[in-house]
Short mmCIF file of C-alpha atoms and ligand atoms in Angstrom, two decimals:
data_model
loop_
_atom_site.label_atom_id
_atom_site.label_comp_id
_atom_site.label_asym_id
_atom_site.label_seq_id
_atom_site.Cartn_x
_atom_site.Cartn_y
_atom_site.Cartn_z
CA MET A 1 -21.44 13.88 -55.08
CA SER A 2 -22.65 14.91 -50.78
CA ASN A 3 -25.43 15.16 -51.82
CA SER A 4 -26.47 11.89 -53.31
CA VAL A 5 -23.69 9.60 -51.15
CA GLN A 6 -24.95 9.66 -47.35
CA SER A 7 -22.85 9.39 -44.54
CA LEU A 8 -22.70 5.80 -44.27
CA THR A 9 -20.92 5.98 -40.57
CA GLU A 10 -24.13 8.91 -39.83
CA LEU A 11 -26.57 6.23 -41.45
CA ILE A 12 -25.85 3.38 -39.21
CA GLU A 13 -24.95 5.46 -36.02
CA LYS A 14 -29.11 6.45 -36.70
CA ALA A 15 -30.15 2.80 -37.50
CA SER A 16 -28.72 1.43 -35.11
CA ALA A 17 -29.39 4.17 -32.25
CA LYS A 18 -33.10 3.11 -32.66
CA ARG A 19 -34.08 1.54 -29.62
CA PHE A 20 -35.60 -2.16 -29.70
CA ILE A 21 -38.25 -2.65 -26.55
CA GLU A 22 -40.48 -5.33 -28.08
CA ALA A 23 -38.74 -8.97 -26.78
CA PRO A 24 -41.60 -11.32 -28.81
CA ALA A 25 -42.95 -14.55 -27.44
CA PRO A 26 -41.07 -17.16 -28.71
CA GLU A 27 -43.10 -18.66 -32.38
CA ASP A 28 -41.12 -19.92 -34.91
CA MET A 29 -38.50 -21.84 -33.27
CA GLY A 30 -36.23 -24.97 -34.78
CA LEU A 31 -34.63 -23.18 -37.42
CA ALA A 32 -31.65 -24.51 -38.96
CA GLU A 33 -30.86 -22.10 -40.90
CA PRO A 34 -28.57 -19.79 -39.75
CA LEU A 35 -29.63 -16.07 -40.29
CA ALA A 36 -27.22 -13.82 -39.33
CA PHE A 37 -27.74 -10.82 -36.24
CA PRO A 38 -28.43 -8.02 -38.11
CA PHE A 39 -25.45 -5.45 -37.92
CA LEU A 40 -27.31 -2.08 -36.84
CA SER A 41 -29.04 -4.26 -34.66
CA ILE A 42 -25.66 -4.18 -32.46
CA VAL A 43 -25.25 -1.91 -29.52
CA GLY A 44 -22.37 0.71 -28.98
CA GLN A 45 -18.79 -1.04 -30.61
CA GLN A 46 -18.25 1.78 -33.13
CA GLU A 47 -14.64 1.51 -33.56
CA MET A 48 -15.58 -2.67 -34.15
CA LYS A 49 -18.48 -1.03 -36.79
CA LEU A 50 -16.18 1.94 -38.40
CA ALA A 51 -13.50 -0.73 -39.14
CA LEU A 52 -15.50 -3.29 -40.90
CA MET A 53 -16.84 -0.82 -42.75
CA LEU A 54 -14.26 0.86 -43.78
CA ALA A 55 -12.10 -2.46 -45.16
CA LEU A 56 -15.36 -3.60 -46.82
CA LEU A 57 -14.97 -0.39 -49.17
CA ASN A 58 -11.33 -1.01 -49.34
CA PRO A 59 -9.73 -4.21 -49.77
CA HIS A 60 -6.25 -2.04 -49.85
CA ILE A 61 -6.39 -1.08 -46.30
CA GLY A 62 -5.39 -4.65 -45.19
CA GLY A 63 -8.01 -6.06 -43.67
CA VAL A 64 -9.05 -5.76 -40.00
CA LEU A 65 -8.05 -7.44 -36.55
CA LEU A 66 -10.51 -7.81 -33.59
CA ILE A 67 -8.51 -8.26 -30.18
CA GLY A 68 -10.40 -8.52 -27.17
CA PRO A 69 -12.16 -10.81 -24.62
CA ARG A 70 -14.67 -13.43 -25.49
CA GLY A 71 -18.29 -12.42 -25.83
CA THR A 72 -18.10 -9.04 -26.62
CA GLY A 73 -19.45 -9.56 -30.33
CA LYS A 74 -16.78 -9.72 -31.92
CA THR A 75 -17.53 -13.56 -34.25
CA THR A 76 -21.62 -11.80 -33.79
CA ALA A 77 -20.03 -8.29 -35.69
CA VAL A 78 -18.23 -10.30 -38.42
CA ARG A 79 -21.39 -12.74 -39.49
CA SER A 80 -23.55 -10.06 -39.50
CA LEU A 81 -21.50 -8.25 -42.51
CA THR A 82 -23.30 -11.07 -44.62
CA ASP A 83 -26.54 -8.47 -45.32
CA LEU A 84 -23.90 -5.43 -46.09
CA LEU A 85 -21.31 -7.28 -48.43
CA PRO A 86 -21.39 -6.08 -51.97
CA ASP A 87 -21.61 -7.13 -55.18
CA VAL A 88 -18.32 -8.21 -57.34
CA LEU A 89 -17.97 -10.18 -60.87
CA ARG A 90 -17.06 -13.33 -60.25
CA SER A 91 -15.74 -16.18 -62.83
CA ARG A 92 -17.84 -18.74 -64.14
CA CYS A 93 -15.29 -20.84 -64.45
CA GLY A 94 -13.50 -23.30 -62.13
CA TYR A 95 -9.85 -21.85 -62.70
CA GLY A 96 -11.12 -18.39 -62.59
CA CYS A 97 -9.89 -16.72 -65.93
CA MET A 98 -11.13 -13.64 -65.82
CA PRO A 99 -11.79 -10.62 -68.80
CA GLU A 100 -9.16 -8.91 -67.77
CA ASP A 101 -6.71 -12.07 -68.36
CA VAL A 102 -7.22 -11.67 -71.74
CA GLU A 103 -6.67 -7.99 -72.06
CA THR A 104 -3.46 -8.09 -70.58
CA GLY A 105 -1.80 -11.82 -71.58
CA GLY A 106 -3.78 -12.94 -74.76
CA MET A 107 -6.05 -15.87 -74.68
CA ASP A 108 -3.08 -18.09 -73.90
CA ALA A 109 -3.97 -16.64 -70.50
CA VAL A 110 -7.21 -18.29 -70.18
CA CYS A 111 -8.19 -21.49 -70.27
CA PRO A 112 -9.45 -22.89 -74.18
CA ASP A 113 -13.14 -23.11 -72.77
CA CYS A 114 -12.83 -19.29 -71.10
CA ALA A 115 -11.07 -18.48 -74.56
CA GLN A 116 -13.81 -19.63 -77.20
CA LEU A 117 -16.16 -18.05 -74.74
CA TYR A 118 -13.89 -14.40 -74.85
CA ALA A 119 -14.22 -15.14 -79.09
CA HIS A 120 -17.65 -15.88 -79.40
CA GLY A 121 -18.35 -12.82 -76.98
CA ASP A 122 -19.58 -14.52 -73.98
CA PRO A 123 -19.60 -13.24 -70.93
CA LEU A 124 -16.97 -15.21 -68.90
CA THR A 125 -18.07 -14.07 -65.70
CA PHE A 126 -21.72 -13.04 -63.68
CA GLU A 127 -22.58 -10.76 -60.76
CA ASP A 128 -22.59 -12.29 -57.52
CA ARG A 129 -23.08 -10.95 -53.49
CA VAL A 130 -19.24 -11.30 -51.89
CA ARG A 131 -19.67 -13.93 -49.48
CA LEU A 132 -18.00 -14.47 -45.86
CA HIS A 133 -16.13 -17.87 -45.82
CA GLU A 134 -15.05 -18.94 -42.17
CA LEU A 135 -11.96 -20.83 -41.06
CA PRO A 136 -12.12 -23.99 -38.89
CA LEU A 137 -10.14 -23.73 -36.53
CA ASN A 138 -9.10 -27.53 -36.64
CA SER A 139 -8.54 -26.57 -40.74
CA ARG A 140 -4.77 -28.17 -41.83
CA LEU A 141 -2.40 -26.55 -44.02
CA GLU A 142 -4.07 -28.89 -47.11
CA ASP A 143 -7.74 -27.99 -45.87
CA VAL A 144 -6.37 -24.15 -46.25
CA VAL A 145 -4.14 -24.16 -49.94
CA GLY A 146 -5.83 -26.72 -51.67
CA SER A 147 -4.62 -30.73 -52.04
CA ILE A 148 -5.21 -33.81 -54.11
CA ASP A 149 -7.96 -35.13 -55.20
CA GLU A 150 -8.55 -38.29 -53.72
CA ARG A 151 -11.61 -39.07 -55.66
CA ALA A 152 -9.98 -38.41 -59.06
CA ALA A 153 -7.59 -40.19 -58.22
CA ILE A 154 -9.42 -43.49 -57.52
CA HIS A 155 -9.60 -43.41 -61.61
CA GLN A 156 -6.12 -42.91 -62.10
CA ARG A 157 -6.63 -38.92 -62.50
CA LEU A 158 -4.85 -36.24 -61.03
CA ARG A 159 -6.63 -33.50 -59.51
CA LEU A 160 -6.06 -30.27 -57.35
CA ASN A 161 -9.55 -29.90 -55.16
CA ARG A 162 -8.74 -25.97 -54.09
CA GLY A 163 -8.35 -24.96 -50.67
CA ILE A 164 -10.29 -22.92 -48.20
CA LEU A 165 -8.17 -19.83 -49.41
CA ALA A 166 -8.73 -20.21 -53.14
CA ARG A 167 -12.59 -20.66 -52.59
CA ALA A 168 -11.93 -16.73 -50.64
CA ASP A 169 -11.49 -15.50 -53.41
CA GLN A 170 -13.43 -12.15 -53.78
CA ASN A 171 -14.97 -12.69 -50.17
CA LEU A 172 -14.61 -12.43 -47.19
CA LEU A 173 -12.03 -14.32 -44.81
CA TYR A 174 -12.71 -14.88 -41.29
CA VAL A 175 -10.52 -15.94 -39.43
CA ASP A 176 -11.31 -16.73 -35.41
CA GLU A 177 -8.85 -17.27 -32.80
CA ILE A 178 -6.10 -16.36 -34.90
CA ASN A 179 -3.92 -17.01 -33.09
CA LEU A 180 -4.22 -20.51 -32.00
CA LEU A 181 -3.11 -22.01 -35.73
CA ASP A 182 -0.40 -23.46 -36.51
CA ASP A 183 2.34 -21.03 -37.98
CA ASP A 184 2.44 -22.77 -41.39
CA ILE A 185 -1.35 -21.97 -41.80
CA ILE A 186 -1.07 -18.18 -40.92
CA ASP A 187 1.97 -17.09 -43.31
CA ALA A 188 -0.39 -19.25 -46.11
CA ILE A 189 -2.71 -17.28 -45.30
CA LEU A 190 -1.23 -14.11 -44.73
CA ASP A 191 1.05 -14.32 -47.57
CA ALA A 192 -2.01 -15.27 -49.96
CA ALA A 193 -3.82 -11.70 -48.54
CA ALA A 194 -0.85 -10.19 -49.22
CA GLN A 195 -0.79 -11.51 -52.81
CA GLY A 196 -3.76 -12.17 -53.43
CA THR A 197 -2.46 -15.20 -55.70
CA TYR A 198 -1.15 -18.00 -54.30
CA THR A 199 0.53 -21.28 -55.44
CA VAL A 200 0.68 -25.25 -54.19
CA HIS A 201 3.20 -27.47 -54.79
CA ARG A 202 1.54 -31.17 -54.53
CA GLY A 203 3.53 -34.34 -55.78
CA PRO A 204 4.00 -33.78 -59.66
CA LEU A 205 1.00 -31.40 -59.56
CA VAL A 206 1.40 -27.81 -59.34
CA ALA A 207 -1.46 -24.75 -59.36
CA THR A 208 -1.66 -21.26 -59.19
CA TYR A 209 -4.61 -19.62 -58.01
CA ARG A 210 -6.72 -16.08 -57.13
CA ALA A 211 -7.16 -15.33 -53.60
CA ARG A 212 -8.26 -11.77 -53.43
CA PHE A 213 -10.17 -11.80 -50.28
CA ILE A 214 -10.90 -9.34 -47.09
CA LEU A 215 -9.07 -11.10 -43.64
CA ILE A 216 -10.91 -10.37 -40.82
CA GLY A 217 -8.65 -11.92 -37.56
CA SER A 218 -9.78 -12.25 -34.16
CA MET A 219 -8.43 -13.30 -31.13
CA ASN A 220 -8.44 -13.02 -27.49
CA PRO A 221 -4.82 -12.12 -25.89
CA GLU A 222 -5.86 -13.97 -22.51
CA GLU A 223 -5.55 -17.43 -25.01
CA GLY A 224 -2.27 -16.98 -26.64
CA ARG A 225 0.47 -14.24 -28.31
CA LEU A 226 0.12 -13.38 -31.90
CA ARG A 227 3.87 -12.72 -33.02
CA PRO A 228 4.83 -9.24 -34.18
CA GLN A 229 5.47 -9.84 -37.46
CA ILE A 230 1.43 -11.17 -38.45
CA LEU A 231 0.28 -8.35 -36.18
CA ASP A 232 1.95 -5.86 -38.33
CA ARG A 233 0.24 -7.64 -41.63
CA PHE A 234 -3.03 -6.76 -40.78
CA GLY A 235 -4.23 -3.35 -41.39
CA LEU A 236 -6.69 -1.83 -39.09
CA ARG A 237 -6.71 -3.20 -35.12
CA VAL A 238 -9.64 -2.64 -33.23
CA ILE A 239 -9.21 -3.18 -29.29
CA VAL A 240 -12.92 -4.65 -28.23
CA ARG A 241 -13.84 -4.13 -24.65
CA GLY A 242 -17.51 -4.54 -23.18
CA LEU A 243 -19.64 -2.34 -23.31
CA GLU A 244 -19.51 0.08 -20.46
CA SER A 245 -23.14 1.84 -20.04
CA ARG A 246 -25.59 0.37 -17.98
CA GLN A 247 -28.13 1.75 -20.99
CA GLU A 248 -26.53 -0.03 -23.19
CA ARG A 249 -25.71 -3.21 -21.78
CA LEU A 250 -29.48 -3.31 -21.08
CA GLU A 251 -30.17 -2.39 -24.14
CA ALA A 252 -27.72 -5.15 -26.05
CA TYR A 253 -29.61 -7.66 -23.67
CA ARG A 254 -32.99 -6.79 -24.90
CA ARG A 255 -31.83 -7.18 -28.39
CA THR A 256 -30.41 -10.24 -28.10
CA ILE A 257 -32.95 -12.06 -26.15
CA ALA A 258 -35.50 -10.51 -28.72
CA TYR A 259 -33.68 -12.23 -31.42
CA ARG A 260 -33.32 -15.35 -29.80
CA ASN A 261 -37.76 -15.17 -29.88
CA ASN A 262 -37.88 -14.35 -33.15
CA PRO A 263 -34.64 -13.99 -35.56
CA ARG A 264 -36.81 -12.66 -38.31
CA LYS A 265 -39.02 -10.47 -37.37
CA VAL A 266 -35.71 -8.53 -35.76
CA ILE A 267 -34.31 -8.74 -39.42
CA GLN A 268 -37.08 -7.40 -40.52
CA GLU A 269 -37.21 -4.55 -37.94
CA TYR A 270 -33.49 -3.16 -40.16
CA ALA A 271 -34.18 -4.97 -43.34
CA GLU A 272 -34.73 -1.10 -45.03
CA ALA A 273 -32.37 0.35 -42.82
CA THR A 274 -29.81 -2.41 -43.71
CA GLU A 275 -30.34 -2.36 -47.38
CA LEU A 276 -29.86 0.80 -47.92
CA ILE A 277 -26.44 1.24 -46.47
CA ARG A 278 -25.93 -2.35 -48.98
CA GLN A 279 -26.60 0.12 -51.52
CA GLU A 280 -24.34 3.00 -50.11
CA LEU A 281 -21.09 0.85 -49.94
CA GLN A 282 -21.85 -1.18 -53.01
CA LEU A 283 -21.56 3.16 -54.33
CA ALA A 284 -18.67 4.43 -52.30
CA ARG A 285 -16.89 0.66 -53.40
CA GLU A 286 -17.26 2.01 -57.07
CA ARG A 287 -16.41 5.86 -56.32
CA LEU A 288 -13.38 5.06 -54.34
CA PRO A 289 -11.16 5.35 -56.64
CA GLU A 290 -11.52 9.11 -57.47
CA ILE A 291 -10.31 9.89 -54.18
CA GLN A 292 -7.87 11.44 -53.17
CA LEU A 293 -5.69 13.16 -50.01
CA THR A 294 -5.22 16.27 -49.08
CA LYS A 295 -1.79 17.02 -49.01
CA GLN A 296 -2.25 18.48 -45.37
CA ALA A 297 -3.76 14.72 -44.32
CA GLU A 298 -0.76 13.37 -46.25
CA ALA A 299 1.53 15.65 -43.44
CA THR A 300 -0.78 14.44 -40.53
CA GLY A 301 0.01 10.65 -41.63
CA LEU A 302 3.50 10.80 -41.99
CA LYS A 303 4.20 13.34 -38.86
CA LEU A 304 2.33 11.46 -37.19
CA ILE A 305 3.90 8.12 -37.72
CA GLN A 306 7.18 9.56 -37.75
CA GLU A 307 6.93 11.19 -33.68
CA LEU A 308 5.48 7.79 -32.96
CA GLY A 309 9.14 5.82 -34.22
CA VAL A 310 6.67 3.58 -36.48
CA ASP A 311 9.01 1.48 -38.54
CA SER A 312 6.99 -0.76 -41.30
CA LEU A 313 5.89 1.03 -44.03
CA ARG A 314 2.29 -1.12 -43.69
CA ALA A 315 1.32 1.98 -41.19
CA GLU A 316 1.51 4.25 -43.79
CA ILE A 317 -0.66 2.20 -46.49
CA THR A 318 -3.47 1.38 -44.12
CA LEU A 319 -3.66 4.53 -42.76
CA PHE A 320 -4.07 6.53 -45.97
CA GLU A 321 -6.09 3.97 -47.74
CA ALA A 322 -8.35 3.77 -44.74
CA ALA A 323 -8.84 7.43 -44.78
CA ARG A 324 -9.75 7.74 -47.91
CA ALA A 325 -12.41 4.77 -47.64
CA HIS A 326 -13.59 7.13 -44.42
CA ALA A 327 -13.86 10.35 -47.01
CA VAL A 328 -16.11 8.25 -49.23
CA ALA A 329 -18.17 6.89 -46.57
CA ASP A 330 -18.92 10.83 -46.13
CA GLY A 331 -19.66 11.01 -49.25
CA ARG A 332 -16.19 13.65 -50.02
CA LEU A 333 -14.15 13.26 -53.24
CA ARG A 334 -11.18 14.26 -50.17
CA ALA A 335 -9.29 12.55 -47.60
CA ASN A 336 -8.45 15.44 -45.05
CA PRO A 337 -6.60 15.74 -41.97
CA GLY A 338 -9.79 14.83 -40.11
CA ASP A 339 -9.92 11.99 -41.52
CA VAL A 340 -6.52 10.96 -40.82
CA ARG A 341 -7.32 11.49 -36.97
CA LYS A 342 -10.55 9.89 -36.89
CA ILE A 343 -9.20 6.46 -37.79
CA ALA A 344 -5.62 6.45 -37.30
CA PRO A 345 -5.89 4.69 -33.56
CA MET A 346 -6.99 1.51 -35.82
CA ALA A 347 -4.25 2.02 -38.80
CA ILE A 348 -1.14 2.27 -35.94
CA ARG A 349 -1.46 1.06 -32.21
CA LEU A 350 -0.08 -2.19 -31.66
CA ARG A 351 2.52 -1.38 -34.74
CA ARG A 352 5.67 -0.25 -32.59
CA SER A 353 7.44 -3.74 -30.89
CA GLN A 354 9.22 -3.30 -28.09
CA PHE A 355 11.91 -6.07 -29.41
CA MET A 356 13.07 -3.85 -32.06
CA GLN A 357 13.03 -0.98 -30.02
CA ASP A 358 15.22 -2.83 -27.32
CA TYR A 359 17.29 -4.18 -30.54
CA ILE A 360 17.76 -0.92 -31.93
CA SER A 361 19.16 1.34 -28.82
CA SER A 362 21.16 -1.40 -28.09
CA VAL A 363 22.80 -2.03 -31.76
CA THR A 364 23.42 1.59 -31.11
CA GLU A 365 25.02 1.24 -27.66
CA GLU A 366 27.05 -1.23 -29.40
CA GLU A 367 27.90 0.99 -32.33
CA LYS A 368 29.00 3.74 -30.02
CA GLU A 369 31.23 1.33 -28.03
CA ILE A 370 33.35 0.03 -31.79
CA SER A 371 33.56 3.47 -32.55
CA ARG A 372 35.24 4.56 -28.99
CA LEU A 373 37.04 1.92 -29.08
CA LEU A 374 38.33 2.53 -32.30
CA GLN A 375 39.03 6.08 -31.44
CA SER A 376 41.32 4.82 -28.59
CA LEU A 377 42.90 2.56 -31.18
CA LYS A 378 43.74 5.46 -33.31
CA ARG A 379 44.97 7.35 -30.43
CA ARG A 380 47.19 4.35 -28.61
CA SER A 381 48.89 3.54 -32.25
CA SER A 382 49.30 7.19 -32.84
CA ASP A 383 50.54 7.87 -29.55
CA ARG A 384 53.14 4.21 -30.02
CA LYS A 385 54.50 5.90 -33.37
CA SER A 386 55.09 9.58 -31.19
CA PRO A 387 57.67 7.67 -27.84
CA LYS A 388 59.46 5.61 -31.12
CA GLY A 389 60.21 8.99 -32.63
CA GLY A 390 60.95 10.04 -28.55
CA SER A 391 62.95 6.99 -28.34
CA LYS A 392 65.26 7.39 -31.41
CA SER A 393 66.23 11.06 -29.76
CA LYS A 394 66.81 9.30 -26.48
CA GLY A 395 69.32 7.18 -28.40
CA ALA A 396 70.71 9.73 -29.84
ZN1 LIG B 1 -11.50 -21.14 -68.06
#
């Protein structure tokens, strides 16, 4: 397998390192259609690129949170994933019926139309690219989970509109400035991301939707904190800083200008390498179920988490699932301690809560105080018992 799958990380590094010097004269201006800046054209930011690739490879990682100031390329990087997204099987039906529903729950598990298709041996699904959905910052809860279809309601028919979460099923959902969203919206997104489904109640209507999406959030900590319980629900966490070396900054500037002048040309520059990586990614994704952790890798991960005093079990899930993805991206069937070490900072940082540590140490203090008090009460009562016997002897 190591011969057939090239190391994804190597491919990315090689393609990104290609110097980009040309800045052709503007010609193709006034483009209306959005063309994403090529992923491979992003300078530096290895950890961010790796985290995004791993999240695409393995949905069990639990998504990525990009933390950093403005202007560090977080949104550009997420949008640039469009060209790397793999293919998935998607339902042809608005209810999202899938053949595995019939296999596990029988014909009643799908809508009548799909039951008929299935009975005739017609496909319920088609192959489609994973897509990138962006949550608009001004979204309301009903946009996110779905609402009653006003147009259908005019014709006395009650129907629900699918929300953003249902439309993001089997896709990528990008939530920029996640720390600025209302709590109820963040909770709805995180619950759906964790469960892969969600249920909406609107008046007399109830509907359950599939929502198996890969969540990518970004935030600028200068503009507001994220509740610790929300932070914990993201798999990988990347601190995105500005480029440090002058050379890299200059290169990033050149590529940005070249792209502004002629996006198609820049995209063309990277098209071949991008397609190669997309295919490798697809292949790696299909092979992921075969990848196993070695005993040593498990031991390394558990020791790390224990010594750091991380409570959340999500730390292990992300750590081990990301290590498996890192191994398959490197063309190996087994994830070893090296894979664990490579992705550990992204999986574990920001999981320890100062509040919980303070809380636990204050609880421990209190426990000690209570047991000290109990001890002294016991002593006092036994002291009282013995003088009682003594007084008797005194009276005698
Ligand atoms: Zn159906």
